[in-house]
């Protein structure tokens, strides 16, 4: 019976170690997916939380180009309007006070809501902000 308990405990610990490694690998993959050119699709939020702003509605096209050298270049209607150093770090969101990846550039912090090879969704890390959606 004692050997069975030790075996069960060993399998249980191994399961959690493997699960933890898998999550860390996925987080790293998501962070490196930021590299490339991102086209703004919409911003949703504002004071009432229901405002939707799009390139079609504003006549403004925006794109972000993230490089591996930790620089992001911002373009508005194909004109460079900014070049900044960016960081991606773990930090607290004001919305739930939990750890999330935070994208910071141009003195602004954004909570990364989702990031994969084709979609990026970031949220202003302050009240009455917007969720900004981009695609590659």
PDB file of N, CA and C in Angstrom, residues 68-115:
ATOM      1  N   UNK A  68      12.573  42.790 -33.598  1.00  0.00           N
ATOM      2  CA  UNK A  68      13.220  41.957 -32.587  1.00  0.00           C
ATOM      3  C   UNK A  68      14.194  42.762 -31.731  1.00  0.00           C
ATOM      4  N   UNK A  69      14.541  43.993 -32.140  1.00  0.00           N
ATOM      5  CA  UNK A  69      15.467  44.827 -31.374  1.00  0.00           C
ATOM      6  C   UNK A  69      14.752  45.666 -30.322  1.00  0.00           C
ATOM      7  N   UNK A  70      13.504  45.288 -29.997  1.00  0.00           N
ATOM      8  CA  UNK A  70      12.693  45.960 -28.972  1.00  0.00           C
ATOM      9  C   UNK A  70      12.294  47.374 -29.380  1.00  0.00           C
ATOM     10  N   UNK A  71      12.163  47.606 -30.677  1.00  0.00           N
ATOM     11  CA  UNK A  71      11.675  48.889 -31.195  1.00  0.00           C
ATOM     12  C   UNK A  71      10.349  48.653 -31.891  1.00  0.00           C
ATOM     13  N   UNK A  72       9.434  49.623 -31.738  1.00  0.00           N
ATOM     14  CA  UNK A  72       8.162  49.603 -32.447  1.00  0.00           C
ATOM     15  C   UNK A  72       8.045  50.925 -33.198  1.00  0.00           C
ATOM     16  N   UNK A  73       7.674  50.832 -34.465  1.00  0.00           N
ATOM     17  CA  UNK A  73       7.445  52.018 -35.276  1.00  0.00           C
ATOM     18  C   UNK A  73       5.953  52.133 -35.521  1.00  0.00           C
ATOM     19  N   UNK A  74       5.414  53.315 -35.305  1.00  0.00           N
ATOM     20  CA  UNK A  74       3.989  53.582 -35.466  1.00  0.00           C
ATOM     21  C   UNK A  74       3.799  54.369 -36.760  1.00  0.00           C
ATOM     22  N   UNK A  75       2.840  53.917 -37.568  1.00  0.00           N
ATOM     23  CA  UNK A  75       2.507  54.600 -38.816  1.00  0.00           C
ATOM     24  C   UNK A  75       1.038  55.010 -38.768  1.00  0.00           C
ATOM     25  N   UNK A  76       0.751  56.228 -39.218  1.00  0.00           N
ATOM     26  CA  UNK A  76      -0.616  56.716 -39.369  1.00  0.00           C
ATOM     27  C   UNK A  76      -0.774  57.153 -40.817  1.00  0.00           C
ATOM     28  N   UNK A  77      -1.687  56.511 -41.533  1.00  0.00           N
ATOM     29  CA  UNK A  77      -1.883  56.758 -42.969  1.00  0.00           C
ATOM     30  C   UNK A  77      -0.558  56.682 -43.732  1.00  0.00           C
ATOM     31  N   UNK A  78       0.216  55.628 -43.423  1.00  0.00           N
ATOM     32  CA  UNK A  78       1.491  55.319 -44.080  1.00  0.00           C
ATOM     33  C   UNK A  78       2.616  56.320 -43.794  1.00  0.00           C
ATOM     34  N   UNK A  79       2.414  57.232 -42.846  1.00  0.00           N
ATOM     35  CA  UNK A  79       3.440  58.188 -42.442  1.00  0.00           C
ATOM     36  C   UNK A  79       3.936  57.784 -41.055  1.00  0.00           C
ATOM     37  N   UNK A  80       5.256  57.681 -40.890  1.00  0.00           N
ATOM     38  CA  UNK A  80       5.802  57.327 -39.583  1.00  0.00           C
ATOM     39  C   UNK A  80       5.492  58.432 -38.589  1.00  0.00           C
ATOM     40  N   UNK A  81       4.816  58.069 -37.510  1.00  0.00           N
ATOM     41  CA  UNK A  81       4.444  59.053 -36.493  1.00  0.00           C
ATOM     42  C   UNK A  81       5.079  58.772 -35.136  1.00  0.00           C
ATOM     43  N   UNK A  82       5.887  57.749 -35.058  1.00  0.00           N
ATOM     44  CA  UNK A  82       6.574  57.464 -33.806  1.00  0.00           C
ATOM     45  C   UNK A  82       7.481  56.261 -33.914  1.00  0.00           C
ATOM     46  N   UNK A  83       8.543  56.288 -33.128  1.00  0.00           N
ATOM     47  CA  UNK A  83       9.480  55.177 -33.049  1.00  0.00           C
ATOM     48  C   UNK A  83       9.883  55.070 -31.583  1.00  0.00           C
ATOM     49  N   UNK A  84       9.555  53.938 -30.954  1.00  0.00           N
ATOM     50  CA  UNK A  84       9.704  53.808 -29.516  1.00  0.00           C
ATOM     51  C   UNK A  84      10.361  52.479 -29.155  1.00  0.00           C
ATOM     52  N   UNK A  85      10.951  52.462 -27.988  1.00  0.00           N
ATOM     53  CA  UNK A  85      11.385  51.210 -27.381  1.00  0.00           C
ATOM     54  C   UNK A  85      10.170  50.599 -26.697  1.00  0.00           C
ATOM     55  N   UNK A  86      10.012  49.285 -26.838  1.00  0.00           N
ATOM     56  CA  UNK A  86       8.898  48.618 -26.168  1.00  0.00           C
ATOM     57  C   UNK A  86       9.418  47.528 -25.253  1.00  0.00           C
ATOM     58  N   UNK A  87       8.599  47.207 -24.252  1.00  0.00           N
ATOM     59  CA  UNK A  87       8.900  46.096 -23.358  1.00  0.00           C
ATOM     60  C   UNK A  87       7.645  45.252 -23.196  1.00  0.00           C
ATOM     61  N   UNK A  88       7.851  43.984 -22.953  1.00  0.00           N
ATOM     62  CA  UNK A  88       6.772  43.088 -22.571  1.00  0.00           C
ATOM     63  C   UNK A  88       7.207  42.448 -21.263  1.00  0.00           C
ATOM     64  N   UNK A  89       6.456  42.739 -20.222  1.00  0.00           N
ATOM     65  CA  UNK A  89       6.790  42.249 -18.892  1.00  0.00           C
ATOM     66  C   UNK A  89       5.534  41.733 -18.221  1.00  0.00           C
ATOM     67  N   UNK A  90       5.712  40.986 -17.161  1.00  0.00           N
ATOM     68  CA  UNK A  90       4.582  40.563 -16.335  1.00  0.00           C
ATOM     69  C   UNK A  90       4.283  41.688 -15.353  1.00  0.00           C
ATOM     70  N   UNK A  91       2.993  41.985 -15.195  1.00  0.00           N
ATOM     71  CA  UNK A  91       2.597  43.019 -14.252  1.00  0.00           C
ATOM     72  C   UNK A  91       1.120  42.917 -13.966  1.00  0.00           C
ATOM     73  N   UNK A  92       0.650  43.730 -13.035  1.00  0.00           N
ATOM     74  CA  UNK A  92      -0.743  43.687 -12.627  1.00  0.00           C
ATOM     75  C   UNK A  92      -1.610  44.554 -13.518  1.00  0.00           C
ATOM     76  N   UNK A  93      -2.777  44.055 -13.826  1.00  0.00           N
ATOM     77  CA  UNK A  93      -3.805  44.812 -14.520  1.00  0.00           C
ATOM     78  C   UNK A  93      -4.620  45.552 -13.470  1.00  0.00           C
ATOM     79  N   UNK A  94      -5.054  46.769 -13.800  1.00  0.00           N
ATOM     80  CA  UNK A  94      -5.895  47.493 -12.856  1.00  0.00           C
ATOM     81  C   UNK A  94      -7.291  46.890 -12.779  1.00  0.00           C
ATOM     82  N   UNK A  95      -7.643  46.069 -13.748  1.00  0.00           N
ATOM     83  CA  UNK A  95      -8.997  45.531 -13.826  1.00  0.00           C
ATOM     84  C   UNK A  95      -9.238  44.357 -12.885  1.00  0.00           C
ATOM     85  N   UNK A  96      -8.216  43.520 -12.692  1.00  0.00           N
ATOM     86  CA  UNK A  96      -8.402  42.369 -11.815  1.00  0.00           C
ATOM     87  C   UNK A  96      -7.248  42.173 -10.837  1.00  0.00           C
ATOM     88  N   UNK A  97      -6.267  43.071 -10.863  1.00  0.00           N
ATOM     89  CA  UNK A  97      -5.107  43.002  -9.974  1.00  0.00           C
ATOM     90  C   UNK A  97      -4.409  41.650 -10.043  1.00  0.00           C
ATOM     91  N   UNK A  98      -4.442  41.031 -11.233  1.00  0.00           N
ATOM     92  CA  UNK A  98      -3.742  39.772 -11.453  1.00  0.00           C
ATOM     93  C   UNK A  98      -2.609  39.990 -12.443  1.00  0.00           C
ATOM     94  N   UNK A  99      -1.672  39.055 -12.444  1.00  0.00           N
ATOM     95  CA  UNK A  99      -0.524  39.136 -13.340  1.00  0.00           C
ATOM     96  C   UNK A  99      -0.939  38.845 -14.781  1.00  0.00           C
ATOM     97  N   UNK A 100      -0.518  39.721 -15.686  1.00  0.00           N
ATOM     98  CA  UNK A 100      -0.739  39.575 -17.120  1.00  0.00           C
ATOM     99  C   UNK A 100       0.524  40.055 -17.816  1.00  0.00           C
ATOM    100  N   UNK A 101       0.637  39.735 -19.101  1.00  0.00           N
ATOM    101  CA  UNK A 101       1.684  40.357 -19.881  1.00  0.00           C
ATOM    102  C   UNK A 101       1.266  41.783 -20.178  1.00  0.00           C
ATOM    103  N   UNK A 102       2.196  42.716 -19.945  1.00  0.00           N
ATOM    104  CA  UNK A 102       1.958  44.124 -20.234  1.00  0.00           C
ATOM    105  C   UNK A 102       2.896  44.566 -21.348  1.00  0.00           C
ATOM    106  N   UNK A 103       2.340  45.217 -22.346  1.00  0.00           N
ATOM    107  CA  UNK A 103       3.099  45.800 -23.445  1.00  0.00           C
ATOM    108  C   UNK A 103       3.201  47.289 -23.150  1.00  0.00           C
ATOM    109  N   UNK A 104       4.421  47.818 -23.098  1.00  0.00           N
ATOM    110  CA  UNK A 104       4.627  49.230 -22.774  1.00  0.00           C
ATOM    111  C   UNK A 104       5.461  49.886 -23.863  1.00  0.00           C
ATOM    112  N   UNK A 105       4.952  51.009 -24.377  1.00  0.00           N
ATOM    113  CA  UNK A 105       5.726  51.875 -25.269  1.00  0.00           C
ATOM    114  C   UNK A 105       5.077  53.250 -25.286  1.00  0.00           C
ATOM    115  N   UNK A 106       5.848  54.276 -25.617  1.00  0.00           N
ATOM    116  CA  UNK A 106       5.365  55.654 -25.672  1.00  0.00           C
ATOM    117  C   UNK A 106       4.667  56.048 -24.363  1.00  0.00           C
ATOM    118  N   UNK A 107       5.254  55.645 -23.242  1.00  0.00           N
ATOM    119  CA  UNK A 107       4.726  55.960 -21.910  1.00  0.00           C
ATOM    120  C   UNK A 107       3.312  55.434 -21.664  1.00  0.00           C
ATOM    121  N   UNK A 108       2.904  54.413 -22.399  1.00  0.00           N
ATOM    122  CA  UNK A 108       1.582  53.792 -22.221  1.00  0.00           C
ATOM    123  C   UNK A 108       1.772  52.313 -21.916  1.00  0.00           C
ATOM    124  N   UNK A 109       0.932  51.796 -21.015  1.00  0.00           N
ATOM    125  CA  UNK A 109       0.949  50.366 -20.702  1.00  0.00           C
ATOM    126  C   UNK A 109      -0.361  49.755 -21.168  1.00  0.00           C
ATOM    127  N   UNK A 110      -0.250  48.634 -21.844  1.00  0.00           N
ATOM    128  CA  UNK A 110      -1.404  47.904 -22.350  1.00  0.00           C
ATOM    129  C   UNK A 110      -1.371  46.484 -21.801  1.00  0.00           C
ATOM    130  N   UNK A 111      -2.529  45.969 -21.421  1.00  0.00           N
ATOM    131  CA  UNK A 111      -2.654  44.579 -21.009  1.00  0.00           C
ATOM    132  C   UNK A 111      -2.845  43.762 -22.286  1.00  0.00           C
ATOM    133  N   UNK A 112      -1.994  42.764 -22.497  1.00  0.00           N
ATOM    134  CA  UNK A 112      -2.154  41.894 -23.664  1.00  0.00           C
ATOM    135  C   UNK A 112      -3.273  40.916 -23.349  1.00  0.00           C
ATOM    136  N   UNK A 113      -4.402  41.079 -24.043  1.00  0.00           N
ATOM    137  CA  UNK A 113      -5.533  40.176 -23.846  1.00  0.00           C
ATOM    138  C   UNK A 113      -5.350  38.905 -24.653  1.00  0.00           C
ATOM    139  N   UNK A 114      -4.891  39.054 -25.891  1.00  0.00           N
ATOM    140  CA  UNK A 114      -4.611  37.883 -26.713  1.00  0.00           C
ATOM    141  C   UNK A 114      -3.541  38.239 -27.730  1.00  0.00           C
ATOM    142  N   UNK A 115      -2.725  37.248 -28.029  1.00  0.00           N
ATOM    143  CA  UNK A 115      -1.641  37.421 -28.991  1.00  0.00           C
ATOM    144  C   UNK A 115      -1.326  36.068 -29.595  1.00  0.00           C
TER     145      UNK A 115
END
